[in-house]
Coordinates of C-alpha atoms in Angstrom, one line a residue:
Chain A
V1 CA -32.1 -23.3 -35.2
K2 CA -32.3 -25.3 -32.0
P3 CA -32.6 -23.3 -28.8
N4 CA -30.5 -25.0 -26.1
S5 CA -30.9 -22.7 -23.2
N6 CA -32.9 -25.2 -21.1
R7 CA -31.0 -28.3 -22.1
I8 CA -28.6 -29.8 -19.6
D9 CA -26.4 -32.2 -21.5
P10 CA -24.3 -34.9 -19.7
P11 CA -20.6 -34.2 -20.3
G12 CA -19.8 -37.0 -22.7
S13 CA -22.5 -36.0 -25.2
F14 CA -21.6 -32.3 -25.4
K15 CA -21.7 -31.5 -29.1
I16 CA -20.0 -28.3 -30.2
S17 CA -21.6 -28.2 -33.6
D18 CA -25.2 -28.1 -32.2
N19 CA -24.4 -25.2 -29.9
F20 CA -22.6 -23.3 -32.5
R21 CA -25.4 -23.3 -34.9
S22 CA -27.5 -21.8 -32.2
Y23 CA -25.1 -18.9 -31.8
S24 CA -26.7 -17.1 -34.8
G25 CA -24.8 -19.3 -37.3
L26 CA -21.4 -17.6 -36.9
R27 CA -18.6 -19.6 -38.5
R28 CA -16.3 -20.8 -35.8
K29 CA -12.7 -19.6 -36.4
K30 CA -10.4 -22.0 -34.6
N31 CA -6.9 -20.8 -34.0
P32 CA -4.7 -23.5 -35.5
I33 CA -2.0 -23.2 -32.8
L34 CA -4.6 -23.4 -30.0
R35 CA -6.4 -26.2 -31.7
S36 CA -3.2 -28.3 -31.8
L37 CA -2.5 -27.4 -28.2
G38 CA -6.0 -28.4 -27.3
E39 CA -5.7 -31.7 -29.0
K40 CA -2.3 -32.4 -27.4
E41 CA -3.8 -31.6 -24.1
S42 CA -6.8 -33.7 -24.8
K43 CA -4.7 -36.7 -25.9
Q44 CA -2.7 -36.5 -22.7
Q45 CA -5.7 -36.0 -20.5
S46 CA -7.8 -38.7 -22.1
K47 CA -5.4 -41.2 -20.6
K48 CA -5.9 -39.8 -17.1
M49 CA -9.4 -38.5 -16.9
S50 CA -12.7 -38.8 -18.8
S51 CA -13.0 -35.1 -19.6
I52 CA -11.1 -33.6 -22.5
G53 CA -10.1 -30.0 -23.3
T54 CA -12.2 -30.1 -26.4
G55 CA -15.3 -28.0 -26.0
Y56 CA -14.5 -26.6 -22.6
D57 CA -11.5 -24.6 -23.7
L58 CA -13.2 -22.1 -26.1
S59 CA -13.9 -19.4 -23.6
V60 CA -12.4 -18.2 -20.4
T61 CA -15.8 -18.2 -18.8
T62 CA -16.2 -22.0 -19.1
F63 CA -15.1 -24.4 -16.5
S64 CA -14.3 -28.0 -17.5
P65 CA -16.0 -30.8 -15.6
D66 CA -12.9 -31.3 -13.5
G67 CA -12.9 -27.7 -12.4
R68 CA -10.2 -26.2 -14.7
V69 CA -10.4 -23.1 -16.8
F70 CA -8.4 -24.2 -19.9
Q71 CA -8.0 -20.7 -21.4
I72 CA -6.0 -19.6 -18.4
E73 CA -3.8 -22.7 -18.6
Y74 CA -3.2 -22.0 -22.3
A75 CA -2.2 -18.4 -21.4
A76 CA 0.4 -19.8 -19.0
K77 CA 1.8 -21.8 -21.9
A78 CA 2.4 -18.6 -23.8
V79 CA 4.5 -17.5 -20.9
D80 CA 6.4 -20.8 -21.0
N81 CA 7.4 -20.1 -24.6
S82 CA 9.3 -17.0 -23.8
G83 CA 12.9 -16.4 -22.6
T84 CA 13.6 -17.1 -19.0
V85 CA 13.2 -14.5 -16.3
V86 CA 14.8 -15.0 -12.9
G87 CA 14.3 -13.0 -9.7
I88 CA 16.0 -13.5 -6.3
K89 CA 15.7 -11.8 -3.0
C90 CA 19.2 -11.4 -1.4
K91 CA 19.7 -10.2 2.1
D92 CA 20.1 -6.6 1.2
G93 CA 17.9 -6.3 -2.0
I94 CA 16.4 -7.8 -5.1
V95 CA 18.2 -8.9 -8.3
M96 CA 16.2 -9.7 -11.5
G97 CA 17.6 -11.0 -14.8
V98 CA 16.1 -11.7 -18.2
E99 CA 17.3 -14.0 -21.0
K100 CA 16.4 -11.8 -23.9
L101 CA 16.2 -14.1 -27.0
I102 CA 17.3 -12.0 -30.0
A103 CA 15.0 -12.5 -32.9
S104 CA 17.2 -10.7 -35.5
K105 CA 20.8 -9.7 -35.7
M106 CA 19.8 -6.3 -36.8
M107 CA 18.2 -5.3 -33.5
L108 CA 20.1 -2.7 -31.5
P109 CA 21.6 -4.2 -28.3
G110 CA 19.9 -2.6 -25.3
S111 CA 16.6 -2.1 -27.1
N112 CA 13.4 -4.0 -26.4
R113 CA 13.8 -3.8 -22.7
R114 CA 12.1 -6.5 -20.7
I115 CA 12.7 -5.0 -17.3
H116 CA 10.7 -1.8 -16.5
S117 CA 10.8 0.6 -13.5
V118 CA 7.3 0.9 -12.0
H119 CA 8.2 3.4 -9.4
R120 CA 11.4 4.7 -7.8
H121 CA 11.5 1.7 -5.5
A122 CA 10.0 -1.0 -7.6
G123 CA 10.6 -2.8 -10.9
M124 CA 9.0 -5.4 -13.1
A125 CA 10.5 -8.1 -15.4
V126 CA 8.1 -9.4 -18.0
A127 CA 7.9 -12.8 -19.7
G128 CA 5.5 -13.8 -22.4
L129 CA 3.6 -11.7 -25.0
A130 CA 5.5 -8.4 -25.0
A131 CA 2.5 -6.2 -25.8
D132 CA 0.5 -7.7 -23.0
G133 CA 3.4 -7.0 -20.7
R134 CA 3.5 -3.4 -21.7
Q135 CA -0.1 -3.1 -20.7
I136 CA 0.5 -4.6 -17.3
V137 CA 3.6 -2.4 -16.6
A138 CA 1.5 0.7 -17.6
R139 CA -1.2 -0.3 -15.2
A140 CA 1.3 -0.9 -12.4
K141 CA 2.9 2.5 -12.9
S142 CA -0.5 4.1 -12.8
E143 CA -1.5 2.3 -9.6
A144 CA 1.8 3.3 -7.9
R145 CA 1.3 6.9 -8.9
S146 CA -2.3 7.0 -7.8
Y147 CA -1.5 5.4 -4.4
E148 CA 1.2 8.0 -3.8
S149 CA -1.1 10.9 -4.8
V150 CA -3.8 9.8 -2.4
Y151 CA -1.9 8.4 0.6
G152 CA 1.2 10.6 0.3
D153 CA 3.6 7.7 0.7
A154 CA 5.4 5.3 -1.7
V155 CA 3.2 2.3 -2.4
P156 CA 4.0 -0.8 -0.4
V157 CA 5.2 -3.6 -2.7
K158 CA 2.6 -6.0 -1.3
E159 CA -0.2 -3.6 -2.1
L160 CA 1.1 -3.0 -5.6
S161 CA 1.3 -6.7 -6.3
E162 CA -2.2 -7.2 -5.1
R163 CA -3.5 -4.4 -7.4
V164 CA -1.7 -5.7 -10.4
A165 CA -2.8 -9.3 -9.7
S166 CA -6.4 -8.2 -9.4
Y167 CA -6.1 -6.4 -12.8
V168 CA -4.7 -9.5 -14.4
H169 CA -7.5 -11.5 -12.8
L170 CA -10.1 -9.1 -14.1
C171 CA -9.2 -10.2 -17.6
T172 CA -10.1 -13.8 -16.8
L173 CA -13.6 -13.0 -15.8
Y174 CA -15.3 -11.9 -19.0
W175 CA -15.8 -13.7 -22.3
W176 CA -15.1 -10.6 -24.3
L177 CA -11.6 -10.2 -22.8
R178 CA -8.7 -12.7 -23.1
P179 CA -6.3 -13.4 -20.3
F180 CA -2.9 -11.7 -20.3
G181 CA -0.4 -13.9 -22.0
C182 CA 2.4 -12.9 -19.8
G183 CA 3.8 -13.5 -16.3
V184 CA 5.5 -10.8 -14.3
I185 CA 8.1 -10.8 -11.6
L186 CA 7.8 -7.7 -9.4
G187 CA 10.6 -6.7 -7.1
G188 CA 10.6 -3.7 -4.7
Y189 CA 12.1 -2.2 -1.6
D190 CA 9.8 -0.5 0.8
K191 CA 9.6 0.1 4.6
D192 CA 9.4 -3.6 5.3
G193 CA 12.5 -4.3 3.3
P194 CA 13.1 -6.0 -0.1
Q195 CA 10.3 -8.1 -1.4
L196 CA 9.8 -10.2 -4.5
Y197 CA 6.4 -11.1 -6.0
M198 CA 5.3 -13.1 -9.0
I199 CA 2.1 -12.6 -10.9
E200 CA 0.8 -15.3 -13.2
P201 CA -1.8 -15.0 -16.0
S202 CA -4.4 -16.5 -13.7
G203 CA -4.1 -13.5 -11.5
I204 CA -2.4 -15.4 -8.7
S205 CA 0.3 -13.5 -6.9
Y206 CA 2.6 -15.0 -4.3
R207 CA 5.7 -13.7 -2.5
Y208 CA 8.9 -15.5 -3.2
F209 CA 12.6 -15.7 -2.2
G210 CA 13.4 -16.8 -5.7
A211 CA 11.2 -17.1 -8.7
A212 CA 11.6 -18.0 -12.4
I213 CA 9.3 -18.0 -15.4
G214 CA 9.7 -18.8 -19.1
K215 CA 11.4 -21.6 -21.0
G216 CA 14.0 -22.6 -18.5
K217 CA 12.0 -22.1 -15.3
Q218 CA 12.4 -25.6 -14.0
A219 CA 16.1 -25.6 -14.4
A220 CA 16.3 -22.1 -13.0
K221 CA 14.3 -23.0 -9.9
T222 CA 16.6 -26.0 -9.2
E223 CA 19.6 -23.7 -9.5
I224 CA 18.1 -21.0 -7.2
E225 CA 17.3 -23.6 -4.6
K226 CA 21.0 -24.4 -4.4
L227 CA 21.8 -20.8 -3.5
K228 CA 22.0 -19.5 0.1
L229 CA 20.0 -16.4 -0.5
S230 CA 19.8 -15.2 3.1
E231 CA 23.6 -14.8 3.3
M232 CA 24.1 -13.4 -0.2
T233 CA 24.6 -9.7 -1.0
C234 CA 23.1 -8.2 -4.2
K235 CA 26.6 -7.9 -5.7
E236 CA 27.1 -11.7 -5.4
G237 CA 23.5 -12.2 -6.4
V238 CA 24.1 -10.4 -9.8
I239 CA 26.9 -12.9 -10.6
E240 CA 24.7 -15.9 -9.5
V241 CA 21.7 -14.8 -11.6
A242 CA 24.0 -14.3 -14.7
K243 CA 25.4 -17.8 -14.1
I244 CA 22.0 -19.3 -13.9
I245 CA 20.7 -17.7 -17.1
Y246 CA 23.8 -18.6 -19.1
K247 CA 23.6 -22.2 -17.8
L248 CA 20.0 -22.8 -18.8
H249 CA 20.2 -21.1 -22.2
D250 CA 19.8 -23.7 -24.8
E251 CA 22.3 -23.1 -27.6
A252 CA 20.7 -25.7 -29.9
K253 CA 17.2 -24.4 -29.8
D254 CA 17.8 -20.6 -29.6
K255 CA 20.6 -18.8 -31.1
A256 CA 21.8 -15.6 -29.5
F257 CA 20.5 -13.9 -26.4
E258 CA 21.2 -10.7 -24.5
L259 CA 21.4 -10.6 -20.8
E260 CA 19.4 -7.8 -19.1
M261 CA 19.6 -7.3 -15.4
S262 CA 18.4 -4.9 -12.8
W263 CA 18.6 -4.6 -9.0
I264 CA 17.2 -2.7 -6.0
C265 CA 19.5 -2.6 -3.0
E266 CA 21.4 -0.4 -0.6
E267 CA 24.0 0.3 -3.2
S268 CA 21.4 1.6 -5.6
K269 CA 20.0 3.7 -2.8
R270 CA 16.9 1.5 -2.6
E271 CA 16.0 2.6 -6.2
H272 CA 15.3 0.3 -9.1
Q273 CA 18.2 0.5 -11.5
K274 CA 19.9 -1.3 -14.3
V275 CA 22.9 -3.2 -12.9
P276 CA 26.0 -0.9 -13.6
D277 CA 27.8 -1.8 -16.8
D278 CA 31.1 -2.8 -15.1
L279 CA 29.3 -5.2 -12.7
L280 CA 27.3 -6.6 -15.6
E281 CA 30.4 -7.3 -17.6
E282 CA 32.0 -9.0 -14.5
A283 CA 28.9 -11.1 -14.2
K284 CA 28.9 -12.1 -17.8
T285 CA 32.6 -13.1 -17.7
A286 CA 32.1 -15.1 -14.5
A287 CA 29.1 -16.9 -16.1
K288 CA 31.0 -17.8 -19.3
T289 CA 33.9 -19.1 -17.2
A290 CA 31.6 -21.2 -15.1
L291 CA 30.0 -22.7 -18.3
E292 CA 33.4 -23.5 -19.7
E293 CA 34.4 -25.2 -16.5
M294 CA 31.2 -27.2 -16.7
D295 CA 31.8 -28.2 -20.3
A296 CA 35.4 -29.1 -19.5
D297 CA 34.3 -31.6 -16.9
Chain B
M1 CA -24.5 41.9 24.1
D2 CA -26.8 39.6 22.1
L3 CA -26.6 35.9 22.4
N4 CA -26.7 34.8 18.8
L5 CA -27.9 31.3 19.2
D6 CA -28.1 30.7 15.5
A7 CA -24.4 31.3 15.0
P8 CA -22.6 28.2 13.8
H9 CA -20.9 26.1 16.5
S10 CA -17.3 27.0 16.5
M11 CA -14.6 25.6 18.6
G12 CA -12.6 28.7 19.5
T13 CA -10.1 26.2 20.9
T14 CA -6.6 25.7 21.9
I15 CA -5.1 22.5 20.5
V16 CA -1.5 21.3 21.0
G17 CA 0.5 18.3 19.8
V18 CA 4.0 17.4 21.1
T19 CA 6.4 14.6 20.3
Y20 CA 8.5 13.1 23.0
N21 CA 11.1 10.3 23.3
G22 CA 8.9 7.4 22.4
G23 CA 5.5 8.8 21.3
V24 CA 3.3 11.9 21.2
V25 CA 1.1 13.8 23.6
L26 CA -2.0 15.6 22.2
G27 CA -3.9 18.2 24.3
A28 CA -6.9 20.4 23.9
D29 CA -9.4 22.6 25.9
S30 CA -13.1 21.7 25.9
R31 CA -15.1 24.8 25.0
T32 CA -17.5 24.8 22.1
S33 CA -19.2 28.2 21.5
T34 CA -22.2 29.4 19.6
G35 CA -21.4 33.1 19.3
M36 CA -21.0 34.2 22.9
Y37 CA -22.9 31.2 24.4
V38 CA -20.9 28.2 25.5
A39 CA -22.7 25.4 23.8
N40 CA -20.6 22.6 25.4
R41 CA -18.2 23.3 28.2
A42 CA -16.8 19.7 28.3
S43 CA -16.4 18.7 24.7
D44 CA -13.8 16.2 23.5
K45 CA -11.8 17.7 20.7
I46 CA -9.4 14.9 20.4
T47 CA -11.0 12.2 18.2
Q48 CA -9.8 8.8 17.3
L49 CA -9.0 7.9 13.7
T50 CA -7.4 4.5 14.2
D51 CA -6.0 2.5 17.2
N52 CA -2.8 4.4 16.9
V53 CA -3.7 7.8 15.3
Y54 CA -5.7 10.6 16.9
V55 CA -6.6 14.1 15.6
C56 CA -7.2 17.4 17.5
R57 CA -10.0 19.4 15.9
S58 CA -10.3 23.2 15.8
G59 CA -12.4 25.8 13.9
S60 CA -15.9 24.8 12.7
A61 CA -17.2 21.9 14.9
A62 CA -19.3 20.5 12.0
D63 CA -16.5 20.7 9.4
S64 CA -13.9 19.1 11.6
Q65 CA -16.3 16.3 12.6
V66 CA -17.2 15.4 9.1
V67 CA -13.6 15.4 7.9
S68 CA -12.6 13.1 10.8
D69 CA -15.5 10.8 10.0
Y70 CA -14.5 10.5 6.3
V71 CA -10.9 9.9 7.2
R72 CA -11.7 7.3 9.8
Y73 CA -13.7 5.4 7.2
F74 CA -10.9 5.7 4.6
L75 CA -8.3 4.6 7.1
H76 CA -10.4 1.6 8.1
Q77 CA -10.6 0.4 4.5
H78 CA -6.9 1.1 4.1
T79 CA -6.0 -1.0 7.2
I80 CA -8.0 -3.9 5.9
Q81 CA -6.3 -3.7 2.5
L82 CA -2.8 -3.3 3.9
G83 CA -3.3 -6.0 6.6
Q84 CA -1.5 -3.8 9.1
P85 CA -2.1 -0.5 11.0
A86 CA -2.1 2.6 8.9
T87 CA 0.9 5.0 9.4
V88 CA 0.5 8.5 10.8
K89 CA 1.8 9.9 7.5
V90 CA -0.9 8.3 5.5
S91 CA -3.6 9.5 8.0
A92 CA -2.3 13.0 7.7
N93 CA -2.2 12.9 3.9
L94 CA -5.8 11.7 3.8
I95 CA -6.9 14.6 5.9
R96 CA -4.9 16.9 3.8
M97 CA -6.5 15.5 0.6
L98 CA -10.0 16.5 2.0
A99 CA -8.9 19.8 3.4
Y100 CA -7.1 20.9 0.3
N101 CA -9.7 19.8 -2.3
N102 CA -12.6 21.4 -0.3
K103 CA -10.7 24.4 0.9
N104 CA -13.4 26.8 -0.3
M105 CA -16.0 25.2 1.9
L106 CA -14.2 24.0 5.0
Q107 CA -12.9 26.0 7.9
T108 CA -11.0 23.7 10.1
G109 CA -7.5 23.4 11.4
L110 CA -6.4 20.0 12.5
I111 CA -3.4 18.4 14.3
V112 CA -2.8 14.7 13.5
G113 CA -0.7 12.8 16.0
G114 CA 0.1 9.1 16.5
W115 CA 2.6 6.3 16.7
D116 CA 3.5 3.7 14.1
K117 CA 6.3 1.1 14.1
Y118 CA 8.2 2.6 11.2
E119 CA 8.6 6.2 12.2
G120 CA 7.6 6.2 15.9
G121 CA 5.7 9.2 17.3
K122 CA 4.9 11.9 14.7
I123 CA 2.9 15.1 14.7
Y124 CA 1.5 16.6 11.5
G125 CA -0.2 20.1 11.4
I126 CA -2.9 20.7 8.8
P127 CA -3.9 24.4 9.0
L128 CA -6.7 26.1 7.0
G129 CA -5.5 25.9 3.3
G130 CA -4.7 22.2 3.4
T131 CA -0.9 22.2 3.7
V132 CA 0.5 19.3 5.6
V133 CA 3.6 19.9 7.6
E134 CA 5.4 17.4 9.8
Q135 CA 6.6 19.1 13.0
P136 CA 8.2 18.1 16.4
F137 CA 5.3 20.1 18.0
A138 CA 2.2 21.9 16.7
I139 CA -0.3 24.3 18.0
G140 CA -3.6 25.4 16.6
G141 CA -6.9 27.2 17.3
S142 CA -7.6 30.7 18.5
G143 CA -5.8 30.2 21.8
S144 CA -2.6 29.2 20.1
S145 CA -1.7 32.8 19.4
Y146 CA -0.7 33.1 23.0
L147 CA 1.5 30.1 22.9
Y148 CA 4.0 30.8 20.2
G149 CA 6.4 32.6 22.5
F150 CA 5.8 30.0 25.3
F151 CA 6.8 27.1 23.1
D152 CA 9.8 28.9 21.7
Q153 CA 11.1 29.0 25.2
A154 CA 9.8 25.8 26.8
W155 CA 10.1 23.2 24.0
K156 CA 13.0 20.9 24.0
E157 CA 13.9 17.7 22.2
N158 CA 13.7 14.2 23.7
M159 CA 11.5 15.0 26.7
T160 CA 10.2 12.2 28.8
K161 CA 6.5 11.2 28.7
E162 CA 5.8 13.1 32.0
E163 CA 7.6 16.2 30.9
A164 CA 5.8 16.3 27.7
E165 CA 2.4 15.9 29.3
Q166 CA 3.2 18.6 31.9
L167 CA 4.2 20.9 29.0
V168 CA 0.9 20.3 27.2
V169 CA -1.3 20.8 30.2
K170 CA 0.6 24.0 31.1
A171 CA 0.3 25.3 27.6
V172 CA -3.4 24.7 27.2
S173 CA -4.0 26.1 30.7
L174 CA -2.1 29.4 29.8
A175 CA -4.1 29.7 26.6
I176 CA -7.4 29.2 28.5
A177 CA -6.4 32.0 30.9
R178 CA -6.1 34.5 28.0
D179 CA -8.4 33.3 25.2
G180 CA -12.1 33.9 25.7
A181 CA -12.9 31.2 23.2
S182 CA -11.1 28.5 25.1
G183 CA -12.0 27.1 28.5
G184 CA -13.4 24.3 30.4
V185 CA -11.1 21.3 31.1
V186 CA -7.8 20.1 29.7
R187 CA -7.9 16.7 27.9
T188 CA -4.7 14.9 26.9
V189 CA -4.1 11.8 24.9
I190 CA -0.7 10.0 25.1
I191 CA 0.1 7.6 22.2
N192 CA 3.1 5.4 22.2
S193 CA 4.2 1.8 21.4
E194 CA 2.3 0.5 24.4
G195 CA -1.0 2.0 23.5
V196 CA -3.2 5.1 24.2
T197 CA -3.8 6.8 27.5
R198 CA -6.5 9.5 28.0
N199 CA -6.2 12.0 30.9
F200 CA -8.5 14.7 32.2
Y201 CA -7.6 17.8 34.2
P202 CA -10.6 19.7 35.6
G203 CA -10.5 23.5 35.0
D204 CA -10.6 24.5 38.6
K205 CA -7.6 22.3 39.5
L206 CA -5.3 24.0 37.0
Q207 CA -2.5 26.2 38.2
L208 CA -3.4 29.9 38.7
W209 CA -1.5 32.3 36.4
H210 CA -0.7 36.0 36.7
E211 CA -3.6 38.0 38.1
E212 CA -5.9 35.0 38.4
L213 CA -7.6 34.8 41.8
E214 CA -8.4 31.9 44.0
P215 CA -12.2 31.2 43.9
Q216 CA -14.0 32.9 46.8
N217 CA -17.5 31.8 47.9
S218 CA -17.6 29.8 44.7
L219 CA -20.9 28.2 44.1
L220 CA -19.1 25.0 43.1
D221 CA -17.6 24.7 46.6
I222 CA -20.9 25.6 48.4
L223 CA -22.9 23.2 46.4
N224 CA -20.4 20.4 46.8
A225 CA -20.0 20.9 50.5
A226 CA -21.8 18.4 52.8
G227 CA -25.3 19.4 53.8
P228 CA -26.3 20.3 57.4
E229 CA -26.5 17.2 59.7
P230 CA -29.9 15.8 60.0
M231 CA -31.5 16.5 63.4
A232 CA -30.8 13.7 65.9
M233 CA -33.9 12.6 67.7

């Protein structure tokens, strides 16, 4: 067994096999999906830069020579594989919508909720690995509760997003933890008005007027940019979000989907709620009509 | 009558907090007693927690100081985390958290008053057991017993800053006249959107109440008078 603790290898000559023998001879189990992603990445990268994903992507505690942490980027890819989640900040509140891809016809409509209430005044829409998302929502609920029990006031949305972000970031710091494979859109209404935050698997959290994650995020962002959010009310926003989600749903790749939407606005008394059924139906009909008009063109 | 100099420092006290149209006025006397001995006749019972929140302390001097110190520290951290000044509500709740959880060991009644941009001027009373109650005005300390009726009659909504301060000074001065454990000077702190103003009213300049006499041959006057002219040569 070769001890390699004092060796400093130049990048090109890094040999995994040498190092792995020195880790007490454990057989390396490589995840086939990840390996194929790594190779894809490496093939793309090798055209641009000398360093490759291979070897630097095994642990979240390893930086690549060009300063990237590949594990975090792979975690973001898990988010990109999930159904689209869209959130917008209208002038009087927040609207969030999820394109819930239905895996099986036998699932009950309305089950497997992707949007969760974190507190009376805040809600979270999750994209990516559902189980990871459950964990993040549970943590957010617990942070909101503990803030209120200590400070006696509802948690400001900014503070909540910072706490959730630092929890997500925590899991990118240790080799014995893997990063969360989900991104979260957090919408809330506090003393400073309605606010929308997005938290990525890397632990970054920014405030947005409009945000989208998941499969159709590029198309969704383009559509959101076309909207005049500062003049839109939440009622109009619900219709627009439905239209966006219907528009970017790919009928060829994914079969059926269920639209799940929630809002926080003056009409919902500044509380996070499911969009009322009648408004949701109205939004769905408007979205389908818009699609047909587009197809007819 | 024995001077028990080992008795714990207690602030007999009269403390008052009043909201007005645009902010709050906090007022207090200045006597700290150790049994029958006045340990400090010019103490400052109105302590700062943040730029915009102050607290009036009564009861055990040590307990109230320690609680204020902890809450000042917590609020400092909270302000850094939030990126903006803490609200009066949060300050009051932090004091309440300490007062309630340590109710067996503490003996201090506090009045938290301040101004923030969301709610404006607010007063919160936190008496002995650790309740927190938001009030348009609050009174506390041993001297407050004599002020309940006074405030019932004299308090009104939406006073101006000058009216509110006059009310506070009058109230503390009345309590000082009747309560042996309150005395000294009257200190007031006015907090509003523009900032904080501290005022000081010396005890002998306060209005005389029923059966109070003008000072006669007062040592203060004799000592402060100008000395005899030096002899001209």
